[in-house]
Amino acid sequence: MRTYFHLDMDAFFVSVEELFDPSLKGKPVVVGGRPNERGVVAAASYAARKFGVHSAMPLRTAYKMCPQAIFVDGHPERYRDCSRKVREVLDGFTPLVEMASIDEAYLDITGTERLYGPPLRAAHILHNRVKAATNLNCSIGIAASRMVAKICSDQAKPNGILWIIPGREAAFLAPLDVRKVPGVGKVTERNLHALGIRKVGDLAKLDDDFLEQRFGKWGMALAGKARGLDAGGWYDTAIGEDEGPKSISHEHTFGEDTADQAVLESTLARLCEMVGRRLREQELEARTIQLKLRYTDFTTITRAHSSPRATQLDTELYDEIRALFRKNWKPGATVRLLGVHASSWSEPETQLGLLDDARHDRWRQTMAAADRLRDKFGDSAVGLASGLNARFRERTHDALPDMDPPKKAG
């Protein structure tokens, strides 16, 4: 029998903001932008949650529910830095670590009793190490399955530890709402409620064949999860089989819709810089570049192009995305949002044509120098001339869907 931890940082974005501004502690805080801006809540402090504010809620709605809240833009670069520190602690604790997101991770600690003692003692050791390294609180769930460990960490919040002894999983899960099961969203919850299923215990009583008939393969996964088993989705692969991010993207929602082609293309250039920087940080090269274009009426199109040669260079990304934009944008149409998405990783090219090779190598050296300057003086220190009219700051809600977890050190 295996022993798993699920470690989840408490109100991570808010807690990081409090490190840099201690006056925020204990107050209702909303991370994601200003209350009069477009966008959604990326995170809310526990004090703000008492008023019903939650992540993914429109900022303007959050303000109506909690007008006394302090709204902050957020600092994605700070969150990534703190996440890297957490990852370093986890890698020093066990070699079997899987970052589920920027602020949560699964750990397999099976066989570490001689080193750390029983699971509860081991969790306290890890809890203290994370606190010492980051000055941030976390919650840890312990169980014989990752699914139950994840639910445990949620139940232990804030700043707690919860261990479900093997054999007690069903009793622990039975009184919980079905929405507590990882993977059960609003639609599935509504469908389960229509069948009279509100608690995990109700779900556990149903026949597997019935669930499969009603929900297909997801029904079989639900049946397993109701019994406390790892089934479907994230749990199909073993911890430690980290394949890295499947894609890297950045989006920008305009404060006011615009049809100015110069502004739109400048924004795309800036987004390509942001994507290129993260590609280089992750040591990835992308073959497929995709444009996301949302008009004022919320009509959204995506268009992609795959190149025979992979890249991680801002200039080459911009050449691709600008061509896609000019081919697909309706001249004069006002745009609400733009996005740049990179995927289909490839090994770096070792042989190009002589002219292309020299140009590519010069730009690679230029981008490396630019990254060093950005590390020292900030992201706005240097950039493409094409993006000078779009020196916007990365906003948390634009980065949140794709904020990749840190790679394992070494």
GROMACS .gro file of C-alpha atoms in nm:
model
  410
    1MET     CA    1   0.000   0.000   0.000
    2ARG     CA    2   0.130   0.341  -0.098
    3THR     CA    3   0.122   0.665   0.098
    4TYR     CA    4   0.055   0.991  -0.083
    5PHE     CA    5   0.068   1.356   0.016
    6HIS     CA    6  -0.121   1.633  -0.157
    7LEU     CA    7   0.033   1.968  -0.069
    8ASP     CA    8  -0.166   2.280  -0.149
    9MET     CA    9  -0.043   2.632  -0.077
   10ASP     CA   10  -0.300   2.836   0.117
   11ALA     CA   11  -0.449   3.131  -0.076
   12PHE     CA   12  -0.121   3.126  -0.267
   13PHE     CA   13  -0.140   3.446  -0.473
   14VAL     CA   14  -0.280   3.645  -0.183
   15SER     CA   15  -0.019   3.505   0.056
   16VAL     CA   16   0.263   3.603  -0.180
   17GLU     CA   17   0.122   3.955  -0.205
   18GLU     CA   18   0.118   3.971   0.176
   19LEU     CA   19   0.489   3.890   0.184
   20PHE     CA   20   0.559   4.208  -0.010
   21ASP     CA   21   0.291   4.414   0.165
   22PRO     CA   22   0.229   4.292   0.523
   23SER     CA   23  -0.046   4.553   0.566
   24LEU     CA   24  -0.273   4.324   0.359
   25LYS     CA   25  -0.273   4.047   0.621
   26GLY     CA   26  -0.612   3.970   0.768
   27LYS     CA   27  -0.793   4.198   0.523
   28PRO     CA   28  -1.027   4.111   0.236
   29VAL     CA   29  -0.795   4.102  -0.065
   30VAL     CA   30  -0.877   4.025  -0.428
   31VAL     CA   31  -0.599   3.945  -0.676
   32GLY     CA   32  -0.660   3.992  -1.046
   33GLY     CA   33  -0.704   4.359  -1.124
   34ARG     CA   34  -0.897   4.671  -1.036
   35PRO     CA   35  -1.270   4.655  -0.958
   36ASN     CA   36  -1.361   4.868  -1.259
   37GLU     CA   37  -1.159   4.655  -1.502
   38ARG     CA   38  -1.253   4.365  -1.719
   39GLY     CA   39  -1.124   4.034  -1.601
   40VAL     CA   40  -1.185   3.784  -1.326
   41VAL     CA   41  -1.069   3.713  -0.974
   42ALA     CA   42  -0.750   3.507  -0.975
   43ALA     CA   43  -0.751   3.459  -0.597
   44ALA     CA   44  -0.927   3.590  -0.288
   45SER     CA   45  -0.817   3.600   0.074
   46TYR     CA   46  -1.011   3.402   0.331
   47ALA     CA   47  -1.150   3.732   0.462
   48ALA     CA   48  -1.288   3.812   0.116
   49ARG     CA   49  -1.427   3.461   0.068
   50LYS     CA   50  -1.657   3.517   0.367
   51PHE     CA   51  -1.846   3.765   0.148
   52GLY     CA   52  -1.887   3.509  -0.131
   53VAL     CA   53  -1.593   3.621  -0.345
   54HIS     CA   54  -1.422   3.335  -0.525
   55SER     CA   55  -1.181   3.274  -0.811
   56ALA     CA   56  -1.309   3.309  -1.170
   57MET     CA   57  -1.573   3.560  -1.055
   58PRO     CA   58  -1.584   3.886  -1.259
   59LEU     CA   59  -1.395   4.161  -1.080
   60ARG     CA   60  -1.695   4.393  -1.095
   61THR     CA   61  -1.913   4.127  -0.929
   62ALA     CA   62  -1.652   4.080  -0.657
   63TYR     CA   63  -1.661   4.453  -0.589
   64LYS     CA   64  -2.040   4.450  -0.552
   65MET     CA   65  -2.016   4.164  -0.304
   66CYS     CA   66  -1.725   4.309  -0.109
   67PRO     CA   67  -1.671   4.680  -0.186
   68GLN     CA   68  -1.433   4.716   0.110
   69ALA     CA   69  -1.190   4.464  -0.042
   70ILE     CA   70  -0.842   4.567  -0.151
   71PHE     CA   71  -0.799   4.490  -0.522
   72VAL     CA   72  -0.446   4.423  -0.648
   73ASP     CA   73  -0.321   4.352  -0.999
   74GLY     CA   74  -0.111   4.053  -0.903
   75HIS     CA   75   0.249   3.966  -0.989
   76PRO     CA   76   0.277   3.637  -1.184
   77GLU     CA   77   0.658   3.654  -1.180
   78ARG     CA   78   0.652   3.652  -0.799
   79TYR     CA   79   0.420   3.354  -0.793
   80ARG     CA   80   0.645   3.158  -1.027
   81ASP     CA   81   0.949   3.241  -0.814
   82CYS     CA   82   0.779   3.123  -0.492
   83SER     CA   83   0.655   2.812  -0.670
   84ARG     CA   84   1.014   2.729  -0.769
   85LYS     CA   85   1.117   2.755  -0.404
   86VAL     CA   86   0.839   2.516  -0.304
   87ARG     CA   87   0.947   2.273  -0.576
   88GLU     CA   88   1.303   2.277  -0.446
   89VAL     CA   89   1.178   2.181  -0.099
   90LEU     CA   90   0.964   1.899  -0.238
   91ASP     CA   91   1.247   1.760  -0.452
   92GLY     CA   92   1.465   1.752  -0.141
   93PHE     CA   93   1.197   1.558   0.047
   94THR     CA   94   1.124   1.277  -0.202
   95PRO     CA   95   1.221   1.204  -0.564
   96LEU     CA   96   0.859   1.124  -0.652
   97VAL     CA   97   0.696   1.464  -0.698
   98GLU     CA   98   0.427   1.572  -0.945
   99MET     CA   99   0.339   1.941  -0.966
  100ALA     CA  100  -0.034   1.956  -1.041
  101SER     CA  101  -0.026   2.334  -1.080
  102ILE     CA  102   0.178   2.632  -0.972
  103ASP     CA  103   0.060   2.594  -0.610
  104GLU     CA  104  -0.012   2.226  -0.552
  105ALA     CA  105   0.173   1.897  -0.577
  106TYR     CA  106   0.140   1.524  -0.521
  107LEU     CA  107   0.417   1.335  -0.342
  108ASP     CA  108   0.468   0.960  -0.305
  109ILE     CA  109   0.639   0.906   0.033
  110THR     CA  110   0.602   0.529   0.043
  111GLY     CA  111   0.900   0.367   0.216
  112THR     CA  112   1.029   0.683   0.387
  113GLU     CA  113   0.936   0.579   0.742
  114ARG     CA  114   1.299   0.528   0.847
  115LEU     CA  115   1.383   0.876   0.729
  116TYR     CA  116   1.081   1.073   0.849
  117GLY     CA  117   0.878   0.843   1.072
  118PRO     CA  118   0.505   0.775   1.028
  119PRO     CA  119   0.304   0.976   0.771
  120LEU     CA  120   0.170   1.236   1.015
  121ARG     CA  121   0.516   1.316   1.147
  122ALA     CA  122   0.654   1.329   0.792
  123ALA     CA  123   0.382   1.576   0.694
  124HIS     CA  124   0.471   1.805   0.984
  125ILE     CA  125   0.836   1.795   0.879
  126LEU     CA  126   0.746   1.891   0.522
  127HIS     CA  127   0.503   2.156   0.642
  128ASN     CA  128   0.778   2.320   0.849
  129ARG     CA  129   1.030   2.302   0.563
  130VAL     CA  130   0.794   2.479   0.321
  131LYS     CA  131   0.725   2.746   0.581
  132ALA     CA  132   1.096   2.798   0.648
  133ALA     CA  133   1.183   2.824   0.278
  134THR     CA  134   0.897   3.049   0.167
  135ASN     CA  135   0.739   3.200   0.479
  136LEU     CA  136   0.408   3.076   0.334
  137ASN     CA  137   0.149   2.839   0.478
  138CYS     CA  138   0.034   2.519   0.315
  139SER     CA  139  -0.212   2.239   0.385
  140ILE     CA  140  -0.130   1.871   0.342
  141GLY     CA  141  -0.362   1.576   0.286
  142ILE     CA  142  -0.241   1.220   0.349
  143ALA     CA  143  -0.404   0.905   0.213
  144ALA     CA  144  -0.349   0.579   0.032
  145SER     CA  145  -0.480   0.737  -0.289
  146ARG     CA  146  -0.401   1.071  -0.449
  147MET     CA  147  -0.768   1.152  -0.496
  148VAL     CA  148  -0.844   1.120  -0.125
  149ALA     CA  149  -0.522   1.306  -0.036
  150LYS     CA  150  -0.637   1.600  -0.250
  151ILE     CA  151  -0.975   1.613  -0.079
  152CYS     CA  152  -0.798   1.589   0.258
  153SER     CA  153  -0.580   1.893   0.190
  154ASP     CA  154  -0.891   2.091   0.097
  155GLN     CA  155  -1.065   1.984   0.417
  156ALA     CA  156  -0.753   2.072   0.620
  157LYS     CA  157  -0.738   2.435   0.502
  158PRO     CA  158  -0.608   2.669   0.612
  159ASN     CA  159  -0.264   2.568   0.736
  160GLY     CA  160  -0.363   2.218   0.843
  161ILE     CA  161  -0.279   1.851   0.799
  162LEU     CA  162  -0.532   1.568   0.764
  163TRP     CA  163  -0.456   1.196   0.745
  164ILE     CA  164  -0.715   0.937   0.649
  165ILE     CA  165  -0.603   0.600   0.781
  166PRO     CA  166  -0.621   0.325   0.516
  167GLY     CA  167  -0.959   0.155   0.523
  168ARG     CA  168  -1.145   0.466   0.638
  169GLU     CA  169  -1.171   0.634   0.297
  170ALA     CA  170  -1.540   0.551   0.231
  171ALA     CA  171  -1.647   0.672   0.575
  172PHE     CA  172  -1.456   0.997   0.526
  173LEU     CA  173  -1.599   1.062   0.179
  174ALA     CA  174  -1.962   0.959   0.238
  175PRO     CA  175  -2.091   1.286   0.399
  176LEU     CA  176  -1.912   1.518   0.155
  177ASP     CA  177  -2.090   1.694  -0.133
  178VAL     CA  178  -2.026   1.529  -0.470
  179ARG     CA  179  -1.868   1.856  -0.588
  180LYS     CA  180  -1.576   1.776  -0.357
  181VAL     CA  181  -1.474   1.490  -0.589
  182PRO     CA  182  -1.193   1.609  -0.822
  183GLY     CA  183  -1.324   1.640  -1.176
  184VAL     CA  184  -1.688   1.696  -1.081
  185GLY     CA  185  -1.779   2.038  -1.218
  186LYS     CA  186  -2.104   2.230  -1.234
  187VAL     CA  187  -2.250   2.028  -1.522
  188THR     CA  188  -2.174   1.687  -1.368
  189GLU     CA  189  -2.295   1.809  -1.029
  190ARG     CA  190  -2.624   1.921  -1.184
  191ASN     CA  191  -2.668   1.586  -1.361
  192LEU     CA  192  -2.594   1.396  -1.040
  193HIS     CA  193  -2.839   1.612  -0.843
  194ALA     CA  194  -3.106   1.532  -1.103
  195LEU     CA  195  -3.057   1.166  -1.012
  196GLY     CA  196  -3.090   1.243  -0.641
  197ILE     CA  197  -2.716   1.211  -0.582
  198ARG     CA  198  -2.591   1.488  -0.355
  199LYS     CA  199  -2.335   1.322  -0.130
  200VAL     CA  200  -2.041   1.100  -0.217
  201GLY     CA  201  -2.210   0.830  -0.010
  202ASP     CA  202  -2.511   0.843  -0.245
  203LEU     CA  203  -2.274   0.794  -0.537
  204ALA     CA  204  -2.101   0.498  -0.372
  205LYS     CA  205  -2.432   0.313  -0.340
  206LEU     CA  206  -2.495   0.312  -0.715
  207ASP     CA  207  -2.414   0.017  -0.935
  208ASP     CA  208  -2.106   0.057  -1.157
  209ASP     CA  209  -2.301  -0.050  -1.465
  210PHE     CA  210  -2.564   0.217  -1.401
  211LEU     CA  211  -2.299   0.490  -1.377
  212GLU     CA  212  -2.127   0.367  -1.691
  213GLN     CA  213  -2.459   0.365  -1.876
  214ARG     CA  214  -2.540   0.722  -1.769
  215PHE     CA  215  -2.193   0.880  -1.788
  216GLY     CA  216  -1.977   0.647  -2.001
  217LYS     CA  217  -1.613   0.604  -1.902
  218TRP     CA  218  -1.644   0.901  -1.669
  219GLY     CA  219  -1.914   0.707  -1.484
  220MET     CA  220  -1.670   0.424  -1.416
  221ALA     CA  221  -1.417   0.676  -1.289
  222LEU     CA  222  -1.684   0.826  -1.062
  223ALA     CA  223  -1.762   0.484  -0.920
  224GLY     CA  224  -1.397   0.432  -0.832
  225LYS     CA  225  -1.356   0.778  -0.684
  226ALA     CA  226  -1.664   0.732  -0.464
  227ARG     CA  227  -1.480   0.441  -0.303
  228GLY     CA  228  -1.164   0.644  -0.256
  229LEU     CA  229  -0.971   0.505  -0.552
  230ASP     CA  230  -0.750   0.685  -0.803
  231ALA     CA  231  -0.949   0.666  -1.125
  232GLY     CA  232  -0.938   0.862  -1.448
  233GLY     CA  233  -0.789   1.195  -1.545
  234TRP     CA  234  -0.482   1.304  -1.354
  235TYR     CA  235  -0.451   0.968  -1.182
  236ASP     CA  236  -0.389   0.762  -1.495
  237THR     CA  237  -0.013   0.820  -1.477
  238ALA     CA  238   0.231   0.750  -1.197
  239ILE     CA  239   0.383   1.026  -0.987
  240GLY     CA  240   0.717   1.131  -1.130
  241GLU     CA  241   0.617   1.087  -1.495
  242ASP     CA  242   0.633   1.464  -1.544
  243GLU     CA  243   0.617   1.540  -1.914
  244GLY     CA  244   0.625   1.915  -1.861
  245PRO     CA  245   0.373   2.164  -2.003
  246LYS     CA  246   0.172   2.059  -2.307
  247SER     CA  247   0.151   2.418  -2.426
  248ILE     CA  248   0.251   2.772  -2.334
  249SER     CA  249   0.032   3.072  -2.400
  250HIS     CA  250  -0.040   3.429  -2.300
  251GLU     CA  251  -0.351   3.640  -2.350
  252HIS     CA  252  -0.437   4.005  -2.311
  253THR     CA  253  -0.782   4.152  -2.257
  254PHE     CA  254  -0.796   4.516  -2.363
  255GLY     CA  255  -0.928   4.772  -2.118
  256GLU     CA  256  -1.121   4.915  -2.411
  257ASP     CA  257  -1.192   4.729  -2.733
  258THR     CA  258  -0.981   4.849  -3.022
  259ALA     CA  259  -0.970   4.827  -3.401
  260ASP     CA  260  -0.634   5.001  -3.431
  261GLN     CA  261  -0.417   4.762  -3.632
  262ALA     CA  262  -0.093   4.912  -3.498
  263VAL     CA  263  -0.207   4.858  -3.139
  264LEU     CA  264  -0.328   4.506  -3.213
  265GLU     CA  265  -0.005   4.400  -3.382
  266SER     CA  266   0.204   4.565  -3.111
  267THR     CA  267   0.009   4.366  -2.853
  268LEU     CA  268   0.078   4.045  -3.044
  269ALA     CA  269   0.449   4.129  -3.047
  270ARG     CA  270   0.444   4.172  -2.669
  271LEU     CA  271   0.258   3.844  -2.623
  272CYS     CA  272   0.517   3.668  -2.842
  273GLU     CA  273   0.791   3.805  -2.618
  274MET     CA  274   0.616   3.663  -2.313
  275VAL     CA  275   0.564   3.322  -2.476
  276GLY     CA  276   0.921   3.313  -2.610
  277ARG     CA  277   1.063   3.391  -2.266
  278ARG     CA  278   0.880   3.103  -2.108
  279LEU     CA  279   0.974   2.868  -2.391
  280ARG     CA  280   1.339   2.942  -2.323
  281GLU     CA  281   1.294   2.905  -1.949
  282GLN     CA  282   1.139   2.562  -2.006
  283GLU     CA  283   1.402   2.474  -2.271
  284LEU     CA  284   1.130   2.409  -2.527
  285GLU     CA  285   1.089   2.482  -2.896
  286ALA     CA  286   0.745   2.496  -3.056
  287ARG     CA  287   0.638   2.395  -3.405
  288THR     CA  288   0.275   2.504  -3.380
  289ILE     CA  289   0.175   2.866  -3.317
  290GLN     CA  290  -0.190   2.956  -3.261
  291LEU     CA  291  -0.371   3.290  -3.264
  292LYS     CA  292  -0.670   3.355  -3.041
  293LEU     CA  293  -0.888   3.647  -3.148
  294ARG     CA  294  -1.200   3.761  -2.964
  295TYR     CA  295  -1.420   4.037  -3.101
  296THR     CA  296  -1.640   4.282  -2.909
  297ASP     CA  297  -1.944   4.055  -2.943
  298PHE     CA  298  -1.741   3.770  -2.783
  299THR     CA  299  -1.714   3.584  -3.112
  300THR     CA  300  -1.386   3.397  -3.077
  301ILE     CA  301  -1.172   3.236  -3.344
  302THR     CA  302  -0.849   3.037  -3.318
  303ARG     CA  303  -0.615   2.981  -3.608
  304ALA     CA  304  -0.294   2.779  -3.599
  305HIS     CA  305   0.004   2.719  -3.824
  306SER     CA  306   0.263   2.444  -3.793
  307SER     CA  307   0.612   2.512  -3.921
  308PRO     CA  308   0.864   2.246  -4.029
  309ARG     CA  309   1.115   2.416  -3.798
  310ALA     CA  310   1.056   2.465  -3.427
  311THR     CA  311   1.144   2.790  -3.255
  312GLN     CA  312   1.163   2.966  -2.920
  313LEU     CA  313   1.262   3.307  -3.059
  314ASP     CA  314   1.037   3.610  -3.016
  315THR     CA  315   1.098   3.736  -3.369
  316GLU     CA  316   1.008   3.408  -3.537
  317LEU     CA  317   0.700   3.365  -3.319
  318TYR     CA  318   0.588   3.716  -3.412
  319ASP     CA  319   0.639   3.658  -3.785
  320GLU     CA  320   0.409   3.354  -3.763
  321ILE     CA  321   0.142   3.515  -3.547
  322ARG     CA  322   0.133   3.840  -3.744
  323ALA     CA  323   0.075   3.645  -4.065
  324LEU     CA  324  -0.212   3.456  -3.899
  325PHE     CA  325  -0.360   3.781  -3.769
  326ARG     CA  326  -0.348   3.964  -4.102
  327LYS     CA  327  -0.506   3.667  -4.275
  328ASN     CA  328  -0.794   3.629  -4.029
  329TRP     CA  329  -0.873   3.968  -3.872
  330LYS     CA  330  -1.165   4.159  -4.020
  331PRO     CA  331  -1.022   4.508  -4.086
  332GLY     CA  332  -1.209   4.767  -3.883
  333ALA     CA  333  -1.358   4.510  -3.644
  334THR     CA  334  -1.301   4.592  -3.276
  335VAL     CA  335  -1.112   4.335  -3.072
  336ARG     CA  336  -1.160   4.250  -2.706
  337LEU     CA  337  -0.886   3.989  -2.652
  338LEU     CA  338  -0.576   3.854  -2.823
  339GLY     CA  339  -0.381   3.542  -2.738
  340VAL     CA  340  -0.068   3.359  -2.855
  341HIS     CA  341  -0.041   2.984  -2.798
  342ALA     CA  342   0.265   2.762  -2.863
  343SER     CA  343   0.269   2.382  -2.867
  344SER     CA  344   0.406   2.070  -3.044
  345TRP     CA  345   0.751   2.059  -2.888
  346SER     CA  346   1.054   1.954  -3.087
  347GLU     CA  347   1.422   1.906  -3.029
  348PRO     CA  348   1.628   2.217  -3.118
  349GLU     CA  349   1.739   2.223  -3.479
  350THR     CA  350   2.104   2.141  -3.531
  351GLN     CA  351   2.126   2.198  -3.904
  352LEU     CA  352   1.972   2.482  -4.103
  353GLY     CA  353   2.052   2.647  -4.429
  354LEU     CA  354   2.370   2.857  -4.413
  355LEU     CA  355   2.194   3.195  -4.428
  356ASP     CA  356   1.908   3.089  -4.202
  357ASP     CA  357   2.152   2.927  -3.961
  358ALA     CA  358   2.356   3.245  -3.918
  359ARG     CA  359   2.047   3.464  -3.874
  360HIS     CA  360   1.887   3.219  -3.633
  361ASP     CA  361   2.205   3.195  -3.426
  362ARG     CA  362   2.234   3.575  -3.402
  363TRP     CA  363   1.879   3.606  -3.280
  364ARG     CA  364   1.933   3.323  -3.031
  365GLN     CA  365   2.228   3.512  -2.884
  366THR     CA  366   2.028   3.834  -2.884
  367MET     CA  367   1.738   3.673  -2.698
  368ALA     CA  368   1.975   3.522  -2.441
  369ALA     CA  369   2.121   3.868  -2.377
  370ALA     CA  370   1.771   4.018  -2.358
  371ASP     CA  371   1.667   3.756  -2.101
  372ARG     CA  372   1.968   3.842  -1.885
  373LEU     CA  373   1.872   4.210  -1.895
  374ARG     CA  374   1.511   4.125  -1.807
  375ASP     CA  375   1.626   3.911  -1.516
  376LYS     CA  376   1.825   4.204  -1.383
  377PHE     CA  377   1.607   4.503  -1.465
  378GLY     CA  378   1.259   4.362  -1.524
  379ASP     CA  379   1.058   4.242  -1.824
  380SER     CA  380   1.012   4.593  -1.961
  381ALA     CA  381   1.387   4.659  -1.982
  382VAL     CA  382   1.415   4.538  -2.341
  383GLY     CA  383   1.176   4.422  -2.610
  384LEU     CA  384   1.091   4.408  -2.978
  385ALA     CA  385   1.043   4.744  -3.145
  386SER     CA  386   0.713   4.607  -3.279
  387GLY     CA  387   0.586   4.576  -2.923
  388LEU     CA  388   0.684   4.917  -2.792
  389ASN     CA  389   0.325   5.042  -2.809
  390ALA     CA  390   0.207   4.753  -2.591
  391ARG     CA  391   0.416   4.772  -2.278
  392PHE     CA  392   0.128   4.634  -2.076
  393ARG     CA  393   0.198   4.446  -1.757
  394GLU     CA  394   0.116   4.076  -1.738
  395ARG     CA  395  -0.211   4.040  -1.553
  396THR     CA  396  -0.277   3.743  -1.331
  397HIS     CA  397  -0.611   3.642  -1.479
  398ASP     CA  398  -0.462   3.645  -1.831
  399ALA     CA  399  -0.175   3.419  -1.722
  400LEU     CA  400  -0.366   3.195  -1.481
  401PRO     CA  401  -0.504   2.930  -1.721
  402ASP     CA  402  -0.155   2.855  -1.848
  403MET     CA  403   0.072   2.936  -1.553
  404ASP     CA  404   0.296   2.633  -1.586
  405PRO     CA  405   0.440   2.465  -1.275
  406PRO     CA  406   0.817   2.478  -1.227
  407LYS     CA  407   1.040   2.215  -1.379
  408LYS     CA  408   1.235   1.980  -1.154
  409ALA     CA  409   1.572   2.124  -1.062
  410GLY     CA  410   1.868   1.977  -1.244
   0.00000   0.00000   0.00000
